[in-house]
């Protein structure tokens, strides 16, 4: 009964690596955006590190509470793409139209 199930360990390791890679890509995107806007002092790197720590903490707390992360995370992503991202796209589309109207 107390056998180690290697497939579960490998799955957890793969999801952890994917999480770390996603966080690294987000941090790199923020840093590149900050460099392009020449406002490096407005968003300190410490805030990004705190955000990464909070995401990792949430990840491990959900895993500790036996929440099936492989079910919850894809459902959250699906929900965000259905309901949140269209509103963000609409906001930026309206801003783009206002910029074109000013010209």
Short mmCIF file of C-alpha atoms in Angstrom, two decimals:
data_model
loop_
_atom_site.label_atom_id
_atom_site.label_comp_id
_atom_site.label_asym_id
_atom_site.label_seq_id
_atom_site.Cartn_x
_atom_site.Cartn_y
_atom_site.Cartn_z
CA UNK A 1 0.00 0.00 0.00
CA UNK A 2 2.84 2.40 0.73
CA UNK A 3 4.52 1.96 -2.61
CA UNK A 4 5.93 4.99 -4.30
CA UNK A 5 4.08 5.62 -7.50
CA UNK A 6 6.73 6.98 -9.81
CA UNK A 7 4.23 8.20 -12.37
CA UNK A 8 2.69 10.54 -9.75
CA UNK A 9 6.10 11.85 -8.76
CA UNK A 10 7.08 12.41 -12.37
CA UNK A 11 3.76 14.16 -13.06
CA UNK A 12 4.25 16.46 -10.06
CA UNK A 13 7.81 17.18 -11.17
CA UNK A 14 6.71 18.01 -14.71
CA UNK A 15 3.94 20.32 -13.48
CA UNK A 16 6.40 22.02 -11.14
CA UNK A 17 8.88 22.55 -14.00
CA UNK A 18 6.09 23.95 -16.20
CA UNK A 19 5.08 26.30 -13.38
CA UNK A 20 8.66 27.52 -12.92
CA UNK A 21 9.11 28.04 -16.69
CA UNK A 22 5.85 29.97 -16.87
CA UNK A 23 6.89 32.21 -14.00
CA UNK A 24 10.31 32.79 -15.57
CA UNK A 25 8.71 33.75 -18.89
CA UNK A 26 6.33 36.15 -17.15
CA UNK A 27 9.20 37.77 -15.25
CA UNK A 28 11.24 38.12 -18.44
CA UNK A 29 8.26 39.66 -20.23
CA UNK A 30 7.80 42.18 -17.40
CA UNK A 31 11.49 43.06 -17.42
CA UNK A 32 11.51 43.54 -21.20
CA UNK A 33 8.40 45.71 -21.02
CA UNK A 34 9.95 47.81 -18.27
CA UNK A 35 13.19 48.22 -20.23
CA UNK A 36 11.31 49.32 -23.34
CA UNK A 37 9.25 51.86 -21.45
CA UNK A 38 12.36 53.25 -19.70
CA UNK A 39 10.61 53.17 -16.33
CA UNK A 40 12.73 50.65 -14.47
CA UNK A 41 12.28 52.48 -11.14
CA UNK A 42 8.48 52.23 -11.15
CA UNK A 43 8.27 48.44 -10.80
CA UNK A 44 10.99 47.02 -8.59
CA UNK A 45 12.11 43.46 -9.11
CA UNK A 46 11.24 42.72 -5.49
CA UNK A 47 7.52 42.90 -6.34
CA UNK A 48 7.99 40.28 -9.04
CA UNK A 49 9.87 38.03 -6.62
CA UNK A 50 7.07 38.42 -4.06
CA UNK A 51 4.50 37.51 -6.73
CA UNK A 52 6.47 34.39 -7.63
CA UNK A 53 6.68 33.40 -3.97
CA UNK A 54 2.92 33.88 -3.55
CA UNK A 55 2.18 31.75 -6.61
CA UNK A 56 4.46 28.98 -5.35
CA UNK A 57 2.91 29.21 -1.89
CA UNK A 58 -0.58 28.94 -3.36
CA UNK A 59 0.55 25.99 -5.48
CA UNK A 60 1.87 24.07 -2.46
CA UNK A 61 -1.05 24.99 -0.21
CA UNK A 62 -3.53 23.72 -2.79
CA UNK A 63 -1.50 20.55 -3.15
CA UNK A 64 -1.39 20.15 0.65
CA UNK A 65 -5.18 20.51 0.87
CA UNK A 66 -5.55 17.69 -1.70
CA UNK A 67 -6.97 19.98 -4.35
CA UNK A 68 -6.45 18.38 -7.73
CA UNK A 69 -4.25 21.04 -9.30
CA UNK A 70 -4.22 19.31 -12.67
CA UNK A 71 -8.01 19.85 -12.74
CA UNK A 72 -8.24 23.30 -11.14
CA UNK A 73 -5.53 25.11 -13.13
CA UNK A 74 -6.84 24.18 -16.61
CA UNK A 75 -10.37 25.11 -15.52
CA UNK A 76 -9.14 28.48 -14.24
CA UNK A 77 -7.30 29.08 -17.50
CA UNK A 78 -10.41 28.11 -19.46
CA UNK A 79 -12.57 30.42 -17.34
CA UNK A 80 -10.11 33.30 -17.74
CA UNK A 81 -9.99 32.92 -21.52
CA UNK A 82 -13.78 32.79 -21.75
CA UNK A 83 -14.67 35.67 -19.45
CA UNK A 84 -11.69 37.84 -18.48
CA UNK A 85 -9.56 38.05 -21.62
CA UNK A 86 -12.40 39.28 -23.89
CA UNK A 87 -12.97 42.22 -21.54
CA UNK A 88 -9.26 43.02 -21.54
CA UNK A 89 -9.25 42.83 -25.35
CA UNK A 90 -12.29 45.09 -25.51
CA UNK A 91 -10.61 47.63 -23.22
CA UNK A 92 -7.50 47.78 -25.41
CA UNK A 93 -9.60 47.93 -28.57
CA UNK A 94 -11.47 50.95 -27.18
CA UNK A 95 -8.17 52.62 -26.28
CA UNK A 96 -6.87 51.96 -29.79
CA UNK A 97 -10.00 53.49 -31.32
CA UNK A 98 -9.64 56.56 -29.09
CA UNK A 99 -6.01 56.98 -30.18
CA UNK A 100 -7.02 56.78 -33.84
CA UNK A 101 -9.82 59.30 -33.24
CA UNK A 102 -7.37 61.80 -31.73
CA UNK A 103 -5.20 61.61 -34.84
#
